[in-house]
Amino acid sequence: MKKIVIAIVVILVVIVGLVVALPFIVPTDRIKQELILATNDATGRDLAINGDFNLSVFPTLGVTAESVTFSNAPGAQNADMATIDSLTVKLSLMPLITGNVQVDEFILTKPVINLAVDKSGKANWEFDTAKKEEEPKATESASSEGGAADLGISDLNLGDVRIVDGVVNYIDQSGGTDINLSDINIELVLLGLEQPFEAKGSAVWNSEKVELDVNVGALRSILENIETTAAVDVKSKNINLNFDGQVKSIQPLNLGGTTTLDLPSVRDLAAWAGAPLEGVSETGFGPFKISGKLGANDTKYSFSEANISFDEIVGAGDFSIDLGGKVPDIVGKLALETLDLNPYLPADEGGEGSAEAPTAPAQKASGEKWDTTPIDLSALKTVNAKFDLSVQQILFKKIEIGASALATTLKNGILDLALNEMNLYEGTGRATIRLDAQNPTLKITNAVTVENIQLNPLLTDAADFEKLEGKGMFQTDLSTSGKSQADMVNALNGNGQILFEDGSISGVNLAAMARNITTAFTDSGEEQKTDFAEISGTYQITNGILTNDDLKMLNPFIRLTGSGTVELPQQTVNYRIEPKLVATTEGQGGGEATGVAVPILVTGSWDNLNYAPDLAGVLKNATNPEGVKKLLEGAKGSGDGVKDTLKGVKEKDPAAVKNLLDAAGGLLGGKKN
């Protein structure tokens, strides 16, 4: 045993002696050149040390070099991938012999690192060398089992480890990314693998300083996949991020803890990031804060018990994502109190601030009714998702919507939206929409039902239209398919109905107008308002052509019916409205509507509609004195003017017919031909 100990001591003495003598045996320049050649062989790039180069061996194994450059990839924008004003590396020699790496100094002064990705997607840190093909296998083998044993050391101690006034430039020509970090100062503190590890530093990005502080309970625990404490703090003028929890491993990432993201102003953050919010209201986009429990386990990430605030919007939710499948799988749930959208509307759509005129929409090609550009919804196949949103109140311009719930499911290119609850203006609404993008031809189906809506407050808030009162119902069930907007308009099929009940139209008194036609416009002094029991109609859509045959409005003195078509592909209308003046107060829905019909034709393109009396229909009614007689006999106080009108109609006097026609035209208004 004694001989073995003596032998070991002798060997150590010899090794130490050789190490001490090495700088005197091998010239420093020779070591410098060997280092340069080794770097070239390993990377295929040129390493140059243009300043002083010094090597020390005992008591510390150290290298100092000045004006160091490392060449870039061929064709790169910058000649050098890295330049360093000075580099100092010093390791304690004796601890190194026992497997304990003690770094006395590691200082990079004014390093400039240029990272780049070319248009083909190749990074400049990818080296074209033969060794590159062989090294990954060894690396994977060494790292597959994990743990500090892979490092080949028993302990690690860091002394003065710093980066001083560094710069990192990153350019991605394939993605258009350009990032510059300057004034990088980083300091690492580690007294041993069993001791706490701290990295703290700062950098300047877009003229703003960002500070970073990372603390880990024990670095060895992470290396050996043992859970340990961890804390991360990022602070700046525009963003503050905090994490406090447990970390088990970095690759794959395994951690859990509480986290908080605090943005003093989303508007300022966007401007700092180089994407200022233009054309939006000057209100809104203020403070944003989200906090909750962050978890990561290999390919699964979660953010639970989240509390969110954005300006005046407050909510809570849970979110998760699994990256282990063919596509990411996202699940989320968000509940909001009041969702006020007004502060986020474009300035020309009701937001405050900008007075600039809205940008004119893009014009279609001459003669083109609908856009024929193929619709690309391939993105729907890149992710699966399930998201539930509930809101107690939604404010959009002047519109107020009550409690609502939306369920969203996206799977294998099929998006399902289900509005299971919507309360608005004393009524309710439901809707389902499906977008099927599994095949190149997009398929869409939707069904919408709105019931018991109070029309006056809805139309007042939505369109500043105060003339219609009553209770409304709307229902539609549609389907279509196609590769473009034009295709889908041509393939649109479905049906629907509308129903307005127990309401009135302000600003016009159809009953008075009915009497005016029969009594030569005697002044009734009545309020300008028309009550109705019902306005209703159903429609069918076949290959883009909407047909309605049963439009009707019921009023004591007028019965209005309508029928016709709207050709969506050609954007034209061919519709006939027939208001029939009657003289009965039997009830808005009762009795046979006997009287004079004054049909109106609505025809033409959507942007140039024509409103004209149906002359053939008018003459047919006018030459039927019996109908006119019943109408006039039912009117009170008709007088001689009524008799003269009746006489003229009976005798087919063109002037009398014209007077009747003009009166009807005044009733319906619009453009007359």
Coordinates of C-alpha atoms in Angstrom, one line a residue, residues 82-659:
A82 CA -17.7 37.3 -33.2
T83 CA -15.2 39.8 -32.1
I84 CA -13.8 40.2 -28.5
D85 CA -11.7 43.1 -27.2
S86 CA -10.2 40.9 -24.5
L87 CA -10.7 37.3 -23.2
T88 CA -9.5 36.1 -19.8
V89 CA -9.8 32.5 -18.6
K90 CA -8.1 31.2 -15.4
L91 CA -8.7 27.8 -13.8
S92 CA -7.1 26.7 -10.5
L93 CA -4.8 23.8 -11.4
M94 CA -4.7 21.6 -8.3
P95 CA -8.5 21.4 -7.9
L96 CA -8.8 20.5 -11.6
I97 CA -6.6 17.4 -11.0
T98 CA -9.2 16.1 -8.6
G99 CA -12.1 16.8 -10.9
N100 CA -13.2 20.0 -9.2
V101 CA -13.4 22.8 -11.8
Q102 CA -12.7 26.1 -10.1
V103 CA -13.0 29.0 -12.5
D104 CA -11.1 31.9 -10.9
E105 CA -11.8 34.2 -13.8
F106 CA -13.8 34.1 -17.0
I107 CA -14.2 37.6 -18.4
L108 CA -15.3 38.6 -21.9
T109 CA -14.8 42.3 -22.5
K110 CA -16.8 44.0 -25.3
P111 CA -17.8 40.9 -27.2
V112 CA -19.8 41.5 -30.3
I113 CA -21.7 38.4 -31.5
N114 CA -23.4 38.4 -34.9
L115 CA -26.0 35.7 -35.3
A116 CA -27.8 35.3 -38.6
V117 CA -30.2 33.0 -40.5
D118 CA -30.0 33.3 -44.3
K119 CA -32.9 33.3 -46.7
S120 CA -32.7 29.5 -47.0
G121 CA -33.1 29.1 -43.3
K122 CA -29.5 28.1 -42.5
A123 CA -27.9 29.6 -39.4
N124 CA -24.4 30.9 -39.3
W125 CA -23.7 28.9 -36.1
E126 CA -24.1 25.7 -38.2
F127 CA -20.5 24.6 -39.1
D128 CA -19.8 22.7 -42.3
T129 CA -17.2 20.2 -41.0
A130 CA -16.8 16.5 -41.0
K131 CA -16.6 16.5 -37.2
K132 CA -20.0 18.1 -37.0
E133 CA -21.5 14.9 -38.3
E134 CA -19.7 12.7 -35.7
E135 CA -20.1 14.9 -32.6
P136 CA -23.9 14.8 -32.1
K137 CA -23.8 11.0 -31.6
A138 CA -21.2 11.4 -28.8
T139 CA -23.1 14.3 -27.4
E140 CA -26.4 12.5 -27.4
S141 CA -24.8 9.5 -25.7
A142 CA -23.2 11.6 -23.0
S143 CA -26.4 13.5 -22.3
S144 CA -29.0 10.8 -22.6
E145 CA -28.7 9.6 -19.0
G146 CA -28.4 13.1 -17.6
G147 CA -26.8 14.1 -14.3
A148 CA -23.6 15.9 -13.3
A149 CA -21.6 12.7 -14.1
D150 CA -22.0 13.7 -17.8
L151 CA -19.8 16.7 -17.1
G152 CA -17.0 14.5 -16.0
I153 CA -16.4 16.7 -12.9
S154 CA -17.1 16.4 -9.2
D155 CA -17.8 20.0 -8.5
L156 CA -17.9 23.5 -10.2
N157 CA -17.0 26.8 -8.6
L158 CA -17.2 30.1 -10.3
G159 CA -15.2 33.1 -9.2
D160 CA -15.2 36.2 -11.3
V161 CA -17.3 35.3 -14.3
R162 CA -18.6 38.2 -16.3
I163 CA -19.5 39.6 -19.7
V164 CA -18.8 43.3 -19.9
D165 CA -20.4 45.7 -22.4
G166 CA -21.4 43.0 -24.9
V167 CA -23.5 43.2 -28.1
V168 CA -25.6 40.6 -29.8
N169 CA -27.0 41.1 -33.2
Y170 CA -29.6 38.7 -34.6
I171 CA -30.9 38.8 -38.2
D172 CA -33.3 36.3 -39.7
Q173 CA -33.5 37.0 -43.4
S174 CA -36.1 34.2 -43.9
G175 CA -38.5 35.6 -41.3
G176 CA -37.6 39.3 -41.4
T177 CA -36.5 39.4 -37.8
D178 CA -33.8 42.0 -36.7
I179 CA -32.8 42.1 -33.0
N180 CA -30.1 44.1 -31.4
L181 CA -29.0 43.8 -27.8
S182 CA -26.4 46.2 -26.6
D183 CA -24.7 47.1 -23.2
I184 CA -24.9 43.5 -22.2
N185 CA -23.5 43.0 -18.7
I186 CA -23.9 39.6 -17.0
E187 CA -22.4 38.2 -13.8
L188 CA -22.6 34.6 -12.6
V189 CA -22.3 33.4 -9.0
L190 CA -21.8 29.8 -8.1
L191 CA -19.8 28.6 -5.0
G192 CA -20.5 24.9 -5.9
L193 CA -22.9 22.6 -7.6
E194 CA -24.6 22.1 -4.2
Q195 CA -24.9 25.8 -3.6
P196 CA -27.3 28.4 -5.0
F197 CA -26.7 29.6 -8.5
E198 CA -27.4 33.2 -9.5
A199 CA -27.2 35.0 -12.8
K200 CA -27.9 38.7 -12.9
G201 CA -27.4 41.2 -15.6
S202 CA -28.9 43.7 -18.0
A203 CA -29.1 44.6 -21.6
V204 CA -30.4 47.5 -23.7
W205 CA -33.0 46.8 -26.4
N206 CA -34.6 49.5 -28.4
S207 CA -33.1 52.2 -26.2
E208 CA -34.6 50.7 -23.0
K209 CA -32.8 48.8 -20.3
V210 CA -33.9 45.3 -19.3
E211 CA -32.7 43.7 -16.1
L212 CA -32.6 39.9 -15.5
D213 CA -32.1 38.0 -12.2
V214 CA -32.1 34.2 -12.1
N215 CA -31.8 32.2 -8.9
V216 CA -31.6 28.4 -8.6
G217 CA -31.5 26.5 -5.3
A218 CA -28.8 23.9 -6.4
L219 CA -27.4 23.5 -9.9
R220 CA -26.6 19.9 -9.4
S221 CA -30.2 19.1 -8.7
I222 CA -31.2 20.4 -12.2
L223 CA -28.3 18.5 -13.8
E224 CA -29.5 15.3 -12.1
N225 CA -33.3 15.9 -12.7
I226 CA -34.0 16.6 -9.0
E227 CA -36.5 19.2 -8.1
T228 CA -35.1 22.5 -6.7
T229 CA -36.2 26.0 -6.1
A230 CA -36.0 28.6 -8.9
A231 CA -36.9 32.3 -9.3
V232 CA -36.8 34.5 -12.4
D233 CA -37.3 38.3 -12.5
V234 CA -37.3 40.4 -15.6
K235 CA -37.7 44.1 -15.1
S236 CA -38.0 47.0 -17.5
K237 CA -40.0 50.2 -18.1
N238 CA -42.4 48.3 -20.4
I239 CA -42.5 44.7 -19.1
N240 CA -42.2 43.0 -15.7
L241 CA -42.1 39.2 -15.5
N242 CA -41.7 37.1 -12.4
F243 CA -41.6 33.3 -11.7
D244 CA -41.2 31.7 -8.3
G245 CA -41.4 27.9 -8.0
Q246 CA -39.7 24.6 -8.5
V247 CA -37.6 23.4 -11.4
K248 CA -36.7 19.8 -12.1
S249 CA -35.0 19.9 -15.5
I250 CA -34.4 22.3 -18.3
Q251 CA -34.4 19.8 -21.2
P252 CA -37.1 18.6 -21.3
L253 CA -38.5 21.6 -19.4
N254 CA -40.1 20.5 -16.1
L255 CA -41.2 23.2 -13.7
G256 CA -44.1 24.5 -11.7
G257 CA -44.8 27.7 -9.8
T258 CA -46.5 31.1 -9.7
T259 CA -45.9 33.6 -12.4
T260 CA -46.9 37.2 -13.0
L261 CA -46.7 39.3 -16.2
D262 CA -47.3 43.0 -15.7
L263 CA -47.3 45.4 -18.6
P264 CA -47.8 49.1 -17.5
S265 CA -49.1 50.0 -21.0
V266 CA -49.8 47.7 -23.9
R267 CA -49.7 50.7 -26.2
D268 CA -46.2 51.7 -25.0
L269 CA -45.0 48.0 -25.2
A270 CA -46.2 47.8 -28.9
A271 CA -44.3 51.1 -29.7
W272 CA -41.2 49.8 -27.9
A273 CA -41.4 46.5 -29.9
G274 CA -41.5 48.5 -33.2
A275 CA -45.2 47.8 -33.9
P276 CA -47.0 51.0 -32.8
L277 CA -50.8 50.8 -32.6
E278 CA -51.9 53.0 -35.4
G279 CA -55.4 54.0 -36.4
V280 CA -56.9 53.0 -33.1
S281 CA -58.6 54.9 -30.3
E282 CA -56.4 57.0 -28.0
T283 CA -58.2 55.3 -25.1
G284 CA -57.6 51.7 -24.1
F285 CA -54.5 49.5 -24.6
G286 CA -53.3 50.5 -21.1
P287 CA -52.2 48.3 -18.3
F288 CA -52.3 44.5 -18.6
K289 CA -51.6 42.0 -15.9
I290 CA -52.0 38.3 -15.7
S291 CA -51.0 36.0 -12.8
G292 CA -51.5 32.3 -12.1
K293 CA -49.8 28.9 -11.8
L294 CA -47.4 28.0 -14.6
G295 CA -46.6 24.4 -15.2
A296 CA -44.4 22.5 -17.7
N297 CA -43.8 18.8 -18.1
D298 CA -42.0 17.7 -21.2
T299 CA -44.4 18.6 -24.0
K300 CA -47.3 19.8 -21.8
Y301 CA -47.6 23.3 -20.5
S302 CA -50.4 24.8 -18.4
F303 CA -51.4 28.1 -16.9
S304 CA -54.1 27.6 -14.4
E305 CA -56.0 29.7 -11.8
A306 CA -55.2 32.7 -14.0
N307 CA -56.4 36.2 -13.0
I308 CA -56.4 38.7 -15.9
S309 CA -56.9 42.4 -16.0
F310 CA -56.7 44.6 -19.1
D311 CA -57.7 48.2 -18.7
E312 CA -61.2 47.8 -17.1
I313 CA -61.6 44.2 -18.3
V314 CA -61.3 41.6 -15.5
G315 CA -61.5 37.9 -15.8
A316 CA -60.2 34.5 -14.8
G317 CA -59.4 31.3 -16.7
D318 CA -57.3 28.2 -17.2
F319 CA -55.2 27.3 -20.3
S320 CA -53.0 24.4 -21.4
I321 CA -51.1 23.3 -24.5
D322 CA -49.8 19.8 -25.4
L323 CA -47.0 19.8 -28.1
G324 CA -46.7 16.0 -28.0
G325 CA -49.1 15.2 -30.9
K326 CA -48.9 15.8 -34.6
V327 CA -50.2 19.3 -34.0
P328 CA -50.4 21.4 -30.8
D329 CA -53.5 20.8 -28.8
I330 CA -54.8 23.9 -26.9
V331 CA -57.5 23.9 -24.2
G332 CA -58.7 27.0 -22.5
K333 CA -61.5 28.6 -20.5
L334 CA -62.0 32.3 -19.8
A335 CA -64.7 34.0 -17.8
L336 CA -65.0 37.8 -18.1
E337 CA -67.1 40.3 -16.2
T338 CA -67.6 43.2 -18.6
L339 CA -66.0 43.1 -22.0
D340 CA -66.0 46.8 -23.2
L341 CA -64.8 46.7 -26.8
N342 CA -65.1 50.5 -27.4
P343 CA -61.7 51.5 -26.3
Y344 CA -60.2 49.1 -28.9
L345 CA -62.2 50.1 -31.9
P346 CA -60.4 51.8 -34.9
A347 CA -60.6 55.6 -34.5
D348 CA -63.0 55.9 -37.5
E349 CA -65.4 53.3 -36.0
G350 CA -66.3 55.1 -32.8
G351 CA -63.0 55.3 -30.9
E352 CA -61.7 58.6 -29.8
G353 CA -58.6 60.4 -31.0
S354 CA -57.7 60.1 -34.7
A355 CA -59.6 62.4 -37.0
E356 CA -58.1 60.9 -40.1
A357 CA -60.4 59.7 -42.8
P358 CA -60.7 55.9 -43.0
T359 CA -58.7 54.1 -45.6
A360 CA -60.8 53.3 -48.6
P361 CA -61.4 49.6 -49.1
A362 CA -59.7 47.8 -51.9
Q363 CA -61.6 47.9 -55.1
K364 CA -62.6 44.8 -57.0
A365 CA -61.7 44.3 -60.6
S366 CA -64.1 45.9 -63.1
G367 CA -67.3 43.8 -63.4
E368 CA -66.4 41.6 -60.5
K369 CA -69.3 41.1 -58.0
W370 CA -67.6 38.9 -55.4
D371 CA -64.0 38.2 -54.6
T372 CA -62.6 35.2 -56.5
T373 CA -59.4 35.0 -54.5
P374 CA -59.0 31.5 -53.1
I375 CA -59.5 31.4 -49.4
D376 CA -56.7 29.8 -47.5
L377 CA -57.8 28.3 -44.2
S378 CA -55.0 25.7 -44.0
A379 CA -54.0 27.2 -40.7
L380 CA -57.1 25.5 -39.2
K381 CA -55.3 22.2 -39.7
T382 CA -52.1 23.3 -37.8
V383 CA -53.6 23.2 -34.4
N384 CA -56.4 21.5 -32.4
A385 CA -58.2 23.6 -29.8
K386 CA -61.1 23.7 -27.4
F387 CA -61.9 27.1 -25.8
D388 CA -64.9 28.3 -23.8
L389 CA -65.6 32.0 -23.3
S390 CA -68.3 33.4 -21.0
V391 CA -69.0 37.1 -20.5
Q392 CA -71.5 38.8 -18.2
Q393 CA -71.7 41.9 -20.3
I394 CA -70.5 43.0 -23.8
L395 CA -70.4 46.7 -24.9
F396 CA -69.8 47.4 -28.6
K397 CA -70.3 51.0 -29.6
K398 CA -73.8 51.7 -28.1
I399 CA -74.9 48.1 -28.2
E400 CA -75.3 46.3 -24.8
I401 CA -75.3 42.5 -24.7
G402 CA -76.0 40.6 -21.5
A403 CA -74.6 37.3 -20.3
S404 CA -73.2 35.3 -23.2
A405 CA -71.4 32.0 -23.6
L406 CA -69.3 30.9 -26.6
A407 CA -67.8 27.4 -27.1
T408 CA -65.1 26.9 -29.7
T409 CA -63.8 23.6 -30.9
L410 CA -61.2 23.1 -33.6
K411 CA -60.1 19.6 -34.5
N412 CA -58.5 18.2 -37.7
G413 CA -59.4 21.3 -39.7
I414 CA -63.0 21.6 -38.6
L415 CA -64.0 24.7 -36.6
D416 CA -67.2 24.6 -34.6
L417 CA -68.5 27.8 -32.9
A418 CA -71.5 27.5 -30.6
L419 CA -73.1 30.6 -29.1
N420 CA -75.0 28.7 -26.4
E421 CA -76.3 31.8 -24.6
M422 CA -76.7 35.4 -25.6
N423 CA -79.0 37.9 -23.7
L424 CA -79.7 41.2 -25.4
Y425 CA -82.5 43.7 -25.2
E426 CA -84.9 41.5 -23.2
G427 CA -84.4 38.7 -25.7
T428 CA -82.1 35.7 -26.3
G429 CA -80.0 34.4 -29.1
R430 CA -78.3 31.2 -30.1
A431 CA -76.1 30.3 -33.0
T432 CA -73.9 27.5 -34.4
I433 CA -71.3 27.9 -37.1
R434 CA -69.1 25.1 -38.7
L435 CA -66.2 25.7 -41.0
D436 CA -64.9 22.5 -42.5
A437 CA -61.4 23.1 -44.0
Q438 CA -60.4 19.4 -44.2
N439 CA -60.5 19.5 -48.0
P440 CA -59.5 22.3 -50.5
T441 CA -63.2 23.2 -50.9
L442 CA -64.3 25.0 -47.7
K443 CA -67.7 24.0 -46.3
I444 CA -69.7 26.3 -44.0
T445 CA -73.0 25.8 -42.2
N446 CA -74.7 28.1 -39.7
A447 CA -77.9 28.4 -37.8
V448 CA -78.9 31.5 -35.9
T449 CA -82.0 32.2 -33.8
V450 CA -82.8 35.4 -32.1
E451 CA -86.1 35.7 -30.1
N452 CA -88.1 38.3 -28.2
I453 CA -85.8 41.1 -29.0
Q454 CA -87.0 44.7 -28.2
L455 CA -86.5 46.4 -31.5
N456 CA -86.5 50.0 -30.5
P457 CA -83.5 50.0 -28.1
L458 CA -81.6 47.6 -30.3
L459 CA -82.0 49.6 -33.5
T460 CA -81.4 52.9 -31.6
D461 CA -78.1 51.6 -30.2
A462 CA -77.0 49.8 -33.3
A463 CA -78.0 52.2 -36.0
D464 CA -79.5 55.4 -34.4
F465 CA -82.9 54.3 -35.8
E466 CA -85.7 55.1 -33.4
K467 CA -88.7 54.8 -35.6
L468 CA -89.5 51.1 -35.1
E469 CA -90.9 49.5 -31.9
G470 CA -92.0 46.1 -31.1
K471 CA -90.8 42.6 -30.4
G472 CA -88.7 40.8 -33.0
M473 CA -87.6 37.3 -34.0
F474 CA -85.1 36.2 -36.6
Q475 CA -84.1 32.7 -37.6
T476 CA -81.8 31.4 -40.4
D477 CA -80.3 28.1 -41.4
L478 CA -77.7 28.3 -44.2
S479 CA -75.0 26.2 -45.8
T480 CA -72.5 26.8 -48.6
S481 CA -69.2 25.5 -50.0
G482 CA -66.4 26.8 -52.3
K483 CA -62.9 27.9 -52.7
S484 CA -63.6 31.6 -52.8
Q485 CA -66.2 34.2 -51.7
A486 CA -67.7 34.1 -55.2
D487 CA -68.0 30.3 -55.1
M488 CA -69.7 30.3 -51.7
V489 CA -72.2 33.0 -52.7
N490 CA -73.2 30.9 -55.8
A491 CA -73.5 27.8 -53.6
L492 CA -75.5 29.4 -50.8
N493 CA -78.6 27.4 -49.7
G494 CA -80.9 27.6 -46.8
N495 CA -84.0 29.3 -45.3
G496 CA -85.1 31.7 -42.6
Q497 CA -87.8 33.9 -41.3
I498 CA -88.4 37.2 -39.6
L499 CA -91.3 38.2 -37.3
F500 CA -92.0 41.6 -35.7
E501 CA -95.0 41.7 -33.4
D502 CA -97.1 44.3 -31.5
G503 CA -95.1 47.3 -32.6
S504 CA -95.3 50.6 -34.4
I505 CA -93.5 52.7 -37.0
S506 CA -92.9 56.3 -35.9
G507 CA -92.9 59.2 -38.2
V508 CA -95.6 57.9 -40.5
N509 CA -99.3 57.4 -40.0
L510 CA -100.4 54.8 -42.6
A511 CA -104.0 55.0 -41.3
A512 CA -104.1 58.8 -41.9
M513 CA -102.5 58.3 -45.3
A514 CA -105.2 55.8 -46.1
R515 CA -107.8 58.3 -45.2
N516 CA -106.0 61.0 -47.2
I517 CA -106.2 59.0 -50.3
T518 CA -109.9 58.6 -49.9
T519 CA -110.7 62.0 -48.5
A520 CA -108.3 64.3 -50.5
F521 CA -105.9 64.6 -47.5
T522 CA -108.2 66.0 -44.8
D523 CA -106.2 66.9 -41.7
S524 CA -106.8 64.3 -39.0
G525 CA -104.5 65.9 -36.4
E526 CA -103.4 62.4 -35.3
E527 CA -99.9 61.5 -34.1
Q528 CA -97.6 60.4 -36.9
K529 CA -97.4 56.7 -35.8
T530 CA -98.5 53.5 -37.3
D531 CA -99.3 50.5 -35.2
F532 CA -99.0 46.9 -36.5
A533 CA -99.9 43.6 -35.2
E534 CA -97.3 41.8 -37.3
I535 CA -94.6 42.2 -39.9
S536 CA -93.4 38.7 -41.0
G537 CA -92.0 36.7 -43.8
T538 CA -90.0 33.6 -44.7
Y539 CA -87.4 33.1 -47.3
Q540 CA -85.6 30.3 -49.1
I541 CA -82.1 30.5 -50.7
T542 CA -81.2 28.2 -53.6
N543 CA -77.8 28.5 -55.2
G544 CA -77.5 32.0 -54.1
I545 CA -81.0 33.2 -55.1
L546 CA -83.2 34.3 -52.2
T547 CA -87.0 34.0 -52.7
N548 CA -89.7 35.5 -50.5
D549 CA -93.4 35.0 -51.2
D550 CA -95.1 35.9 -48.0
L551 CA -94.0 39.2 -46.6
K552 CA -96.9 40.9 -44.8
M553 CA -97.7 43.7 -42.5
L554 CA -101.1 43.9 -40.7
N555 CA -102.6 47.3 -39.8
P556 CA -106.3 48.4 -39.4
F557 CA -106.1 50.6 -42.5
I558 CA -103.4 48.9 -44.6
R559 CA -102.4 45.4 -45.5
L560 CA -98.9 45.2 -47.0
T561 CA -97.7 42.1 -48.8
G562 CA -94.5 41.4 -50.7
S563 CA -92.9 38.8 -52.9
G564 CA -89.9 38.5 -55.1
T565 CA -86.2 37.5 -55.4
V566 CA -82.8 38.7 -54.5
E567 CA -80.1 37.3 -56.7
L568 CA -77.0 37.3 -54.5
P569 CA -74.5 36.3 -57.2
Q570 CA -75.5 39.2 -59.5
Q571 CA -76.4 41.5 -56.6
T572 CA -79.8 42.4 -58.1
V573 CA -83.3 42.7 -56.7
N574 CA -86.7 42.0 -58.3
Y575 CA -89.3 42.5 -55.7
R576 CA -93.0 43.6 -55.6
I577 CA -94.6 45.3 -52.6
E578 CA -98.3 45.6 -52.5
P579 CA -99.8 47.9 -49.9
K580 CA -103.6 47.6 -49.9
L581 CA -105.6 50.5 -48.4
V582 CA -108.6 49.3 -46.5
A583 CA -111.4 51.0 -44.5
T584 CA -112.0 48.8 -41.5
T585 CA -111.2 49.0 -37.8
E586 CA -112.1 45.3 -37.3
G587 CA -108.6 44.5 -36.1
Q588 CA -105.2 44.3 -37.4
G589 CA -105.5 40.7 -38.3
G590 CA -109.1 40.3 -38.9
G591 CA -111.4 40.4 -41.9
E592 CA -110.7 40.3 -45.6
A593 CA -108.5 43.1 -46.8
T594 CA -110.8 44.7 -49.2
G595 CA -109.6 48.0 -50.8
V596 CA -107.3 49.6 -53.3
A597 CA -103.9 48.0 -53.9
V598 CA -101.0 50.2 -55.0
P599 CA -98.2 47.8 -56.0
I600 CA -94.6 49.0 -56.0
L601 CA -91.8 47.4 -57.9
V602 CA -88.3 47.4 -56.4
T603 CA -85.8 46.4 -59.1
G604 CA -82.2 46.8 -60.1
S605 CA -78.7 46.4 -58.8
W606 CA -78.0 46.8 -55.1
D607 CA -76.1 50.1 -55.6
N608 CA -78.8 51.5 -57.9
L609 CA -82.3 50.3 -56.8
N610 CA -85.4 51.7 -58.6
Y611 CA -88.7 52.1 -56.9
A612 CA -91.7 52.4 -59.3
P613 CA -95.4 51.8 -59.1
D614 CA -96.7 48.8 -60.9
L615 CA -98.9 50.6 -63.4
A616 CA -100.6 47.5 -64.6
G617 CA -101.5 46.5 -61.1
V618 CA -102.7 50.0 -60.3
L619 CA -104.9 50.2 -63.4
K620 CA -106.3 46.8 -62.6
N621 CA -107.4 47.9 -59.2
A622 CA -108.5 51.3 -60.3
T623 CA -110.8 49.9 -63.0
N624 CA -112.4 47.7 -60.4
P625 CA -114.8 50.3 -59.0
E626 CA -116.4 47.8 -56.6
G627 CA -113.2 47.6 -54.6
V628 CA -112.7 51.4 -54.5
K629 CA -116.4 51.9 -53.6
K630 CA -116.1 49.6 -50.6
L631 CA -113.0 51.4 -49.5
L632 CA -114.7 54.8 -49.8
E633 CA -117.9 53.7 -48.2
G634 CA -116.0 52.6 -45.2
A635 CA -114.4 56.0 -44.7
K636 CA -116.1 58.5 -42.4
G637 CA -116.9 62.0 -43.6
S638 CA -115.8 61.4 -47.2
G639 CA -117.6 64.4 -48.6
D640 CA -117.8 65.6 -52.2
G641 CA -114.1 65.0 -52.7
V642 CA -114.6 61.3 -52.2
K643 CA -117.5 61.2 -54.6
D644 CA -115.5 63.0 -57.2
T645 CA -112.6 60.6 -56.8
L646 CA -114.9 57.6 -57.1
K647 CA -116.7 59.1 -60.2
G648 CA -113.3 59.7 -61.9
V649 CA -112.2 56.1 -61.2
K650 CA -115.4 54.6 -62.4
E651 CA -115.2 56.6 -65.6
K652 CA -111.6 55.5 -66.0
D653 CA -110.5 59.2 -66.0
P654 CA -106.7 59.2 -66.4
A655 CA -106.4 62.2 -64.1
A656 CA -108.2 60.5 -61.3
V657 CA -106.1 57.4 -61.7
K658 CA -103.0 59.6 -61.7
N659 CA -104.1 61.4 -58.5

